[in-house]
Amino acid sequence: MKVITLNRFDRGMADDRRYAGVGEFSIAKHFDILTNPRRLQPKRGMTSHTESTGIGNLIVGSDGLMYGSGDNNASPGNGKLWVLADFGASGNFAAFSTNQLGSGAVNSDFLVDWRDCGNARQLHWACANLLLCSNYSGGAGSATTDSLTFTTIGQGFVHPKDKYLYFPYRTSTTPYVGLIAPNATAFAGKNYTAFQLPLAYRCYCLTNYGDYLAVPMTGVSAVSLVNSSVVGLWNRDTTNSLFNETIQWGNGSLKVLNNLGGILIGVSELGSDSLQAGTAQDYNSIQIKAWAGGTEPSLIKEIKAIGLSGASGKPSVSINPRVNFIQNNRLYFSVNVNPNDGIQPSRIGLFSVGKNKLTGEWVVTLEHMATNAGTETSVIAAAIVGDYVEIVHSTEGTLTKSTNGNPSSSTFNATSIYESGVNPDMEDDDNMRPKNLYGIGVNFEPLPSGASVVLKYRYDSKGSDSDWVTVATFSTDNDVRGEATEASGVTFHDGTNYEFRLESTGGAVVTSFSYKYKPLTSTNL
């Protein structure tokens, strides 16, 4: 008999569930794995917002409140701003008190808080061929506007060195980085053609690398079929028409780039349909890379959507570029990964990348789900204040927020899920042999009232959710351990590949789990 105990959960998603390393897993949903590396801390549940908004983007203002831009439901086709000042259970978004309508369809790809703009109007946003700036409260009257013709626009960025607002956009023919200088009069210090980008590229966002402005660029199908990306570093000197340095980021569409602790972290989309519709590939993927000097970035994680012959539908991946912000030393981003191989699960939600405490490694995890059921629901936009999370999901105007109240089964009402790799932490000689599973044990913090841990296992599975077998549910108040030697009255099935699933509800905190097995005799080995 052999016993394996797992008490580390902080190394994030494994590249391959069959070869998960110590502290890695196949997938975890709605758990915080970085704050406390030796326990699975569930996130609070999510509650739907009931007020009617057309919010399509979210940011946290420098005043600590949350702001949203989107289509005005009362006057469709026009833009509008909302503010959330109450993060309690009854808090709802309120439309700005004075008229903030943009005279055209809102473009929620651009929403910036600019506290150093030099005037009272610190919220900058966009409608069709129009830039707008508004006072925080809306009390200064209607938004100030300025015309700008664009076909696409990216998220703006206030550089910490000069406090200028920079933003990428593209006309029908030419991509630019525009700027607005701090000035007592809105838009007085503008230069919308400050830096022209190479014609074959589009830019979704901006960030800084030291004193440079970092400009991520990805190929545009209307101009070029080059499915690759590059990051340019510009010293912000408008007399300089060339980048001071360029970083070849590699294949794929780089749609998220941010500076996390002085390191550039980028999220790229490698998909056969990203530039050439209808083409076939063995797999599509999301790549997360890091760069802090050198000739090219290093790969942190690749999340694959695999396609197999005979499977229904094509694999697909996509990035929601409005989600790109730093909070609690983590970069948050949103991706949709949909395989069709019948093996890997889909991975859709609010992800984070950060460093773990024990080894300093970069790790990636699916940190927040938009709904309590754990369903795969696309996150269009998100923002976080403290531990309060706001998510726009499925479609613009559909919002969920963190469930508030004292910690209880009603506030932790989401189902947080952990799925191990295959034969987790098992030595290689045993990994390939048939085995007999004898028992499984789970340790947890004393269970709060109404909390539970559901233990499941599966054997020799392709990875289908239908293959999970419920072993036991542990829900007795103040218990700290549960174990089982059979699954709901049925002896564990002999197999070669075992996986384990833990489902936490009501605030149950798992600290470790273990399993006992015996390798069986093989006629060949």
C-alpha positions as MATLAB code, in Angstrom:
seq = 'MKVITLNRFDRGMADDRRYAGVGEFSIAKHFDILTNPRRLQPKRGMTSHTESTGIGNLIVGSDGLMYGSGDNNASPGNGKLWVLADFGASGNFAAFSTNQLGSGAVNSDFLVDWRDCGNARQLHWACANLLLCSNYSGGAGSATTDSLTFTTIGQGFVHPKDKYLYFPYRTSTTPYVGLIAPNATAFAGKNYTAFQLPLAYRCYCLTNYGDYLAVPMTGVSAVSLVNSSVVGLWNRDTTNSLFNETIQWGNGSLKVLNNLGGILIGVSELGSDSLQAGTAQDYNSIQIKAWAGGTEPSLIKEIKAIGLSGASGKPSVSINPRVNFIQNNRLYFSVNVNPNDGIQPSRIGLFSVGKNKLTGEWVVTLEHMATNAGTETSVIAAAIVGDYVEIVHSTEGTLTKSTNGNPSSSTFNATSIYESGVNPDMEDDDNMRPKNLYGIGVNFEPLPSGASVVLKYRYDSKGSDSDWVTVATFSTDNDVRGEATEASGVTFHDGTNYEFRLESTGGAVVTSFSYKYKPLTSTNL';
ca = [
       0.000    0.000    0.000;
       1.129    3.533   -0.770;
      -0.298    6.866    0.389;
       0.132   10.163   -1.434;
      -0.784   13.475    0.227;
      -1.289   16.736   -1.665;
      -1.042   19.964    0.341;
       0.168   22.472   -2.258;
      -2.161   24.130   -4.744;
      -0.217   27.234   -5.787;
       1.481   26.282   -9.064;
      -1.581   26.804  -11.219;
      -2.845   24.970  -14.270;
      -0.630   22.226  -15.654;
       0.317   22.230  -19.322;
      -0.938   18.637  -19.520;
      -3.279   17.092  -16.954;
      -1.468   13.750  -17.374;
       1.822   15.253  -16.254;
       0.862   17.741  -13.560;
       3.762   18.644  -11.288;
       3.689   19.111   -7.523;
       1.213   21.871   -6.726;
      -0.271   21.897  -10.243;
      -3.769   20.834  -11.264;
      -5.903   20.257  -14.315;
      -8.201   23.161  -13.516;
      -9.476   25.155  -10.546;
     -12.452   27.490  -10.673;
     -13.366   30.213   -8.180;
     -10.513   29.464   -5.761;
      -7.741   31.798   -4.552;
      -4.579   29.694   -4.835;
      -1.961   32.449   -4.387;
      -2.816   34.189   -1.117;
      -2.439   30.956    0.881;
      -0.496   28.391   -1.162;
      -1.330   25.428    1.065;
      -5.099   25.628    0.978;
      -7.953   26.052   -1.469;
      -9.662   29.271   -0.389;
     -13.067   29.646   -2.091;
     -14.175   32.966   -3.525;
     -17.460   34.564   -2.505;
     -20.440   33.799   -4.667;
     -21.893   36.050   -7.351;
     -25.195   37.941   -7.324;
     -26.979   39.333  -10.370;
     -27.491   43.050  -10.665;
     -31.135   43.847  -11.312;
     -30.945   47.435  -12.558;
     -31.140   48.032  -16.295;
     -27.852   49.240  -17.808;
     -26.043   48.856  -21.086;
     -22.624   48.711  -19.407;
     -19.934   47.201  -21.609;
     -16.761   48.222  -19.783;
     -15.708   48.762  -16.158;
     -12.884   50.583  -14.382;
     -12.026   51.618  -10.829;
     -11.598   55.379  -10.509;
      -8.894   57.070   -8.475;
     -11.677   58.120   -6.075;
     -12.167   54.428   -5.229;
     -15.552   54.124   -6.949;
     -16.419   51.920   -9.909;
     -17.446   53.360  -13.269;
     -19.006   51.845  -16.337;
     -19.629   52.999  -19.895;
     -22.060   51.537  -22.346;
     -25.164   51.925  -24.430;
     -27.963   54.006  -22.921;
     -31.022   51.786  -22.651;
     -33.322   54.811  -22.431;
     -31.904   56.185  -25.669;
     -30.442   53.263  -27.657;
     -27.529   54.101  -29.893;
     -26.093   56.707  -27.513;
     -23.401   56.309  -24.890;
     -23.844   56.793  -21.163;
     -21.869   56.584  -17.900;
     -22.750   54.850  -14.629;
     -21.197   54.895  -11.157;
     -21.218   52.351   -8.309;
     -20.570   54.051   -4.957;
     -21.972   51.361   -2.641;
     -20.243   47.956   -2.628;
     -22.705   46.526   -0.123;
     -25.474   44.038   -0.743;
     -27.918   46.743   -1.862;
     -25.460   48.716   -3.982;
     -26.477   49.289   -7.597;
     -25.084   51.266  -10.505;
     -26.612   54.712  -10.905;
     -26.684   56.688  -14.126;
     -24.810   59.972  -13.960;
     -27.054   62.682  -12.572;
     -26.492   65.052  -15.478;
     -26.762   64.281  -19.169;
     -23.660   62.400  -20.294;
     -25.025   61.098  -23.585;
     -22.583   60.682  -26.417;
     -24.068   61.581  -29.788;
     -23.483   58.162  -31.290;
     -23.108   54.502  -30.468;
     -20.799   53.965  -27.532;
     -17.423   52.284  -28.060;
     -16.690   50.562  -24.753;
     -13.159   49.593  -25.811;
     -11.970   52.982  -24.463;
     -12.636   54.028  -20.849;
      -9.940   55.751  -18.775;
      -9.692   57.445  -15.388;
      -7.188   60.315  -15.685;
      -6.762   61.982  -12.311;
      -3.771   64.063  -13.490;
      -5.537   65.566  -16.510;
      -5.360   69.074  -15.005;
      -9.110   69.733  -14.993;
     -12.214   68.410  -13.261;
     -13.246   66.145  -16.129;
     -11.281   63.008  -15.343;
     -13.263   60.228  -17.023;
     -12.444   59.776  -20.704;
     -14.521   57.529  -22.946;
     -15.619   57.145  -26.562;
     -18.607   57.023  -28.886;
     -18.643   56.656  -32.651;
     -15.968   59.057  -34.016;
     -16.129   61.007  -30.775;
     -14.031   61.322  -27.620;
     -15.701   62.488  -24.423;
     -14.534   63.557  -20.978;
     -16.741   63.830  -17.928;
     -16.593   64.892  -14.317;
     -16.670   62.045  -11.785;
     -20.090   62.897  -10.415;
     -21.525   64.362  -13.590;
     -22.195   67.551  -11.653;
     -20.235   69.729  -14.047;
     -22.824   69.293  -16.771;
     -22.773   67.427  -20.033;
     -19.603   65.762  -21.234;
     -17.031   67.761  -23.182;
     -16.542   66.226  -26.633;
     -14.009   66.240  -29.431;
     -14.255   64.693  -32.885;
     -11.939   61.850  -33.892;
     -12.528   59.608  -36.890;
     -11.638   55.994  -36.143;
     -12.673   52.497  -37.158;
     -11.186   50.854  -34.045;
      -9.876   52.250  -30.768;
      -7.959   50.616  -27.935;
      -7.739   51.155  -24.207;
      -5.958   54.362  -23.189;
      -3.055   54.602  -20.766;
      -1.744   57.425  -18.568;
       2.052   57.173  -18.520;
       3.415   57.577  -14.966;
       6.380   59.648  -16.182;
       4.678   62.561  -17.970;
       1.010   62.032  -16.943;
      -0.055   62.259  -20.602;
      -3.002   60.183  -21.787;
      -1.967   57.957  -24.717;
      -4.368   55.816  -26.729;
      -4.175   53.632  -29.859;
      -6.676   53.875  -32.688;
      -6.960   53.119  -36.368;
      -8.575   54.963  -39.246;
      -9.682   53.070  -42.350;
      -6.068   53.070  -43.515;
      -3.645   54.060  -40.751;
      -2.963   53.130  -37.101;
      -1.817   55.820  -34.661;
      -0.981   56.475  -31.060;
      -2.714   59.715  -30.085;
      -2.067   61.755  -26.975;
      -3.728   64.386  -24.831;
      -1.537   66.512  -22.576;
      -2.624   67.578  -19.078;
      -4.375   70.898  -19.449;
      -6.913   73.015  -17.608;
      -9.095   72.840  -20.723;
     -10.252   69.432  -21.920;
      -8.599   68.305  -25.192;
      -6.502   71.499  -25.378;
      -3.228   69.550  -25.362;
      -4.141   66.986  -28.002;
      -2.075   65.440  -30.778;
      -4.061   62.657  -32.407;
      -1.283   61.714  -34.853;
       1.580   61.824  -32.352;
       3.044   58.495  -33.507;
       2.149   56.516  -36.621;
       2.328   52.740  -36.324;
       3.294   50.350  -39.148;
       0.329   49.954  -41.509;
       0.017   46.180  -41.133;
      -0.813   46.307  -37.439;
      -3.531   47.052  -34.926;
      -2.998   47.940  -31.243;
      -5.487   46.963  -28.488;
      -3.857   48.561  -25.440;
      -0.802   50.396  -24.116;
       1.406   50.209  -21.024;
       4.825   51.369  -19.873;
       8.228   49.773  -19.645;
      10.288   52.129  -17.525;
      10.134   55.544  -19.198;
       9.079   54.023  -22.510;
       5.564   53.620  -23.824;
       5.093   49.938  -24.691;
       2.964   49.492  -27.811;
       1.742   45.932  -28.570;
       0.889   45.437  -32.243;
      -0.727   42.506  -34.015;
      -1.344   41.800  -37.705;
      -4.568   43.066  -39.276;
      -6.306   40.856  -41.851;
      -7.498   43.802  -43.924;
      -3.890   44.822  -44.531;
      -1.777   41.741  -43.960;
      -2.143   38.012  -43.394;
       0.869   37.971  -41.076;
      -0.355   36.224  -37.922;
       2.320   37.608  -35.624;
       2.841   40.333  -33.034;
       5.537   42.784  -32.013;
       5.947   45.191  -29.102;
       7.478   48.573  -29.812;
       9.124   50.731  -27.140;
       8.781   54.474  -27.800;
      10.438   57.201  -25.743;
       7.361   59.455  -26.203;
       9.337   62.037  -28.174;
       6.958   63.165  -30.940;
       9.882   64.194  -33.125;
      10.921   60.545  -33.183;
       9.002   58.628  -35.849;
      10.660   55.272  -35.097;
      10.509   52.918  -32.125;
      13.565   52.988  -29.900;
      13.389   49.206  -29.584;
      11.186   46.393  -30.862;
      10.459   43.012  -29.297;
       9.393   40.164  -31.556;
       6.544   38.628  -29.557;
       5.983   35.676  -31.890;
       2.974   34.142  -33.603;
      -0.573   35.030  -32.661;
      -2.608   38.123  -31.889;
      -1.282   39.986  -28.830;
      -4.392   41.589  -27.329;
      -3.409   42.086  -23.675;
      -0.161   43.641  -22.443;
       0.539   45.090  -18.998;
       3.396   45.886  -16.672;
       3.395   43.634  -13.618;
       6.203   44.468  -11.206;
       8.415   45.877  -13.959;
       7.878   42.899  -16.265;
       5.795   42.994  -19.439;
       3.149   40.254  -19.399;
       1.299   39.587  -22.652;
      -1.641   37.363  -23.587;
      -1.829   36.202  -27.223;
      -4.456   34.339  -29.210;
      -3.225   31.671  -31.639;
      -6.190   30.575  -33.688;
      -6.662   29.329  -37.219;
      -9.611   31.698  -37.662;
      -7.892   34.763  -36.233;
      -6.844   35.984  -39.679;
      -7.977   33.394  -42.197;
     -11.548   32.180  -41.674;
     -12.320   28.519  -42.153;
      -8.770   27.183  -42.014;
      -8.041   24.026  -40.028;
      -5.518   23.471  -37.254;
      -4.685   20.652  -34.856;
      -5.130   23.062  -31.983;
      -5.686   26.696  -31.110;
      -4.235   28.187  -27.963;
      -3.815   31.115  -25.605;
      -0.199   31.956  -24.771;
       0.875   33.992  -21.746;
       4.417   35.352  -22.042;
       6.785   37.529  -19.983;
       9.566   39.916  -21.046;
      12.084   41.858  -18.968;
      14.872   42.281  -21.490;
      16.543   40.008  -23.997;
      15.741   39.071  -27.562;
      12.298   37.557  -27.025;
       9.705   36.901  -24.301;
       9.553   33.650  -22.351;
       6.473   31.432  -22.329;
       4.691   31.230  -18.965;
       1.708   29.109  -19.967;
      -0.070   27.814  -23.049;
      -3.747   26.884  -22.732;
      -4.709   24.678  -25.671;
      -8.003   23.957  -27.375;
      -7.357   20.672  -29.177;
      -9.259   19.391  -32.197;
      -9.569   15.699  -33.090;
     -10.688   14.004  -36.277;
     -14.328   12.994  -36.044;
     -15.129   15.401  -33.223;
     -18.033   17.779  -33.712;
     -17.176   21.439  -34.223;
     -13.817   23.175  -34.387;
     -11.641   24.173  -31.435;
     -11.632   27.900  -30.773;
      -9.961   30.464  -28.547;
     -10.618   34.160  -28.007;
      -9.449   37.014  -25.767;
     -11.743   39.685  -24.362;
      -9.283   42.628  -24.521;
     -11.332   44.976  -22.300;
     -10.192   42.879  -19.323;
      -6.618   43.975  -18.666;
      -5.823   45.320  -15.177;
      -3.469   44.839  -12.229;
      -4.848   44.065   -8.769;
      -3.156   42.522   -5.729;
       0.070   41.844   -7.687;
      -1.794   39.890  -10.344;
      -2.714   40.628  -13.943;
      -6.347   39.820  -14.677;
      -7.484   38.868  -18.162;
     -10.396   37.056  -19.792;
     -10.211   34.249  -22.359;
     -12.555   31.681  -23.893;
     -10.939   28.312  -24.643;
     -13.244   25.780  -26.324;
     -11.705   22.426  -27.324;
     -13.613   19.753  -29.215;
     -11.469   16.709  -28.411;
     -13.696   15.237  -25.701;
     -10.711   15.361  -23.340;
      -9.896   18.862  -22.185;
     -12.638   20.904  -20.504;
     -13.511   24.359  -21.768;
     -11.880   27.161  -19.805;
     -13.841   30.408  -19.771;
     -13.844   33.110  -17.104;
     -11.717   35.717  -15.321;
      -8.114   34.481  -15.161;
      -5.134   35.808  -13.260;
      -1.376   35.459  -13.624;
       0.952   36.152  -10.710;
       3.877   34.744   -8.757;
       3.455   32.169   -6.016;
       5.024   32.721   -2.612;
       6.900   29.454   -2.142;
       8.998   29.372   -5.325;
       8.416   32.720   -7.057;
       7.121   30.990  -10.194;
       4.623   32.548  -12.577;
       1.310   30.708  -12.309;
      -1.999   30.993  -14.173;
      -5.412   30.113  -12.800;
      -9.103   30.625  -13.554;
      -9.790   32.766  -10.519;
     -13.381   33.985  -10.909;
     -16.485   32.602  -12.562;
     -19.253   34.977  -13.599;
     -22.033   32.811  -12.153;
     -22.459   30.572   -9.114;
     -23.172   27.441  -11.122;
     -19.640   27.401  -12.520;
     -21.002   27.440  -16.057;
     -18.659   28.569  -18.802;
     -19.815   32.166  -19.283;
     -17.751   34.710  -21.216;
     -16.391   37.639  -19.175;
     -16.620   40.788  -21.317;
     -15.400   43.288  -18.709;
     -14.487   43.234  -15.027;
     -13.172   45.351  -12.164;
     -12.088   44.622   -8.576;
     -12.090   46.841   -5.464;
     -10.540   45.041   -2.494;
     -12.230   41.641   -2.648;
     -15.346   43.010   -4.361;
     -15.655   41.815   -7.964;
     -17.924   43.174  -10.692;
     -18.297   41.284  -13.987;
     -20.020   42.025  -17.288;
     -20.722   38.647  -18.841;
     -22.481   36.970  -21.755;
     -23.668   40.257  -23.268;
     -23.252   43.960  -22.524;
     -25.568   45.080  -19.734;
     -25.611   41.705  -17.952;
     -23.771   42.128  -14.644;
     -22.956   40.060  -11.592;
     -21.231   41.174   -8.389;
     -19.655   39.591   -5.338;
     -22.228   38.359   -2.839;
     -21.981   40.576    0.247;
     -22.689   40.019    3.905;
     -21.057   38.298    6.870;
     -19.266   35.067    5.908;
     -21.846   32.297    5.723;
     -23.192   29.630    3.407;
     -25.274   32.334    1.722;
     -22.273   34.533    0.864;
     -20.115   31.604   -0.301;
     -22.946   30.275   -2.443;
     -20.871   29.512   -5.538;
     -19.523   26.052   -6.289;
     -15.715   26.257   -6.304;
     -14.123   23.360   -8.180;
     -10.673   21.765   -8.100;
      -9.657   18.938  -10.457;
      -6.324   17.211   -9.957;
      -4.045   15.961  -12.671;
      -3.884   12.269  -13.548;
      -2.312   10.185  -10.748;
      -1.213   13.348   -8.903;
       2.314   13.278   -7.416;
       2.658    9.546   -8.183;
       6.117    8.193   -8.960;
       6.749    7.251  -12.573;
       7.002    3.484  -12.069;
       3.527    3.346  -10.516;
       2.028    5.921  -12.851;
       1.949    3.555  -15.836;
       0.795    0.448  -13.936;
      -2.765   -0.746  -13.213;
      -3.762   -0.016   -9.626;
      -6.263   -0.721   -6.938;
      -7.604    2.413   -5.192;
      -8.224    1.721   -1.482;
      -9.191    5.043    0.045;
      -9.379    8.829   -0.240;
      -9.152   11.380    2.578;
      -9.789   15.131    2.635;
      -8.709   17.649    5.292;
     -10.358   21.025    5.699;
     -10.706   23.932    8.075;
     -13.557   23.321   10.578;
     -16.632   23.293    8.364;
     -18.900   26.326    8.870;
     -22.628   25.799    9.205;
     -24.108   24.998    5.810;
     -20.729   24.317    4.186;
     -19.814   21.111    2.384;
     -17.032   19.399    0.449;
     -18.061   16.961   -2.269;
     -15.397   14.405   -3.208;
     -15.424   12.736   -6.627;
     -13.078   10.541   -8.623;
     -12.805    9.122  -12.136;
     -10.625    6.446  -13.707;
      -9.186    5.870  -17.196;
     -11.249    8.786  -18.480;
     -10.794   10.867  -21.592;
     -11.710   13.795  -19.414;
     -15.478   13.873  -19.708;
     -17.459   15.457  -16.868;
     -19.931   12.589  -17.116;
     -17.207   10.196  -15.909;
     -16.956   11.715  -12.426;
     -18.232    9.395   -9.696;
     -19.373   10.908   -6.380;
     -17.469    9.351   -3.485;
     -18.926   11.225   -0.512;
     -20.222   14.569    0.742;
     -18.780   15.974    3.975;
     -21.020   18.562    5.637;
     -21.011   18.068    9.423;
     -20.438   21.354   11.251;
     -16.890   21.798   12.618;
     -15.557   18.575   11.075;
     -11.948   18.835    9.901;
     -11.563   15.585    7.959;
     -13.497   13.128    5.845;
     -12.450    9.838    4.277;
     -13.961    7.053    2.211;
     -13.028    3.519    1.183;
     -15.772    3.222   -1.426;
     -17.854    5.501   -3.659;
     -21.424    5.779   -2.360;
     -21.446    2.124   -1.307;
     -19.607    0.807   -4.384;
     -16.008   -0.432   -4.252;
     -13.497    1.762   -6.068;
     -12.879    0.592   -9.615;
      -9.443   -0.761  -10.518;
      -7.724    1.397  -13.125;
      -4.505    2.896  -14.389;
      -5.296    6.609  -14.400;
      -7.053    8.198  -11.425;
      -8.212   11.808  -11.010;
      -9.860   13.568   -8.075;
     -12.337   16.431   -7.900;
     -13.189   18.605   -4.885;
     -16.262   20.836   -4.849;
     -16.506   23.454   -2.108;
     -19.700   25.300   -1.161;
     -20.640   27.482    1.806;
     -17.071   28.595    2.526;
     -15.415   25.195    2.999;
     -11.605   25.569    2.887;
      -9.702   22.447    1.792;
      -6.183   22.156    3.247;
      -5.083   18.797    1.792;
      -6.252   15.505    0.368;
      -4.675   12.065    0.118;
      -5.278    8.746   -1.578;
      -4.140    5.183   -0.892;
      -3.459    2.705   -3.686;
      -1.692   -0.559   -4.464;
       0.048   -1.221   -7.805;
      -1.239   -4.419   -9.426;
       0.913   -7.083  -11.058;
       1.469   -6.577  -14.782;
       2.336   -9.487  -17.043;
       4.660   -7.332  -19.117;
       6.393   -5.075  -16.600;
];
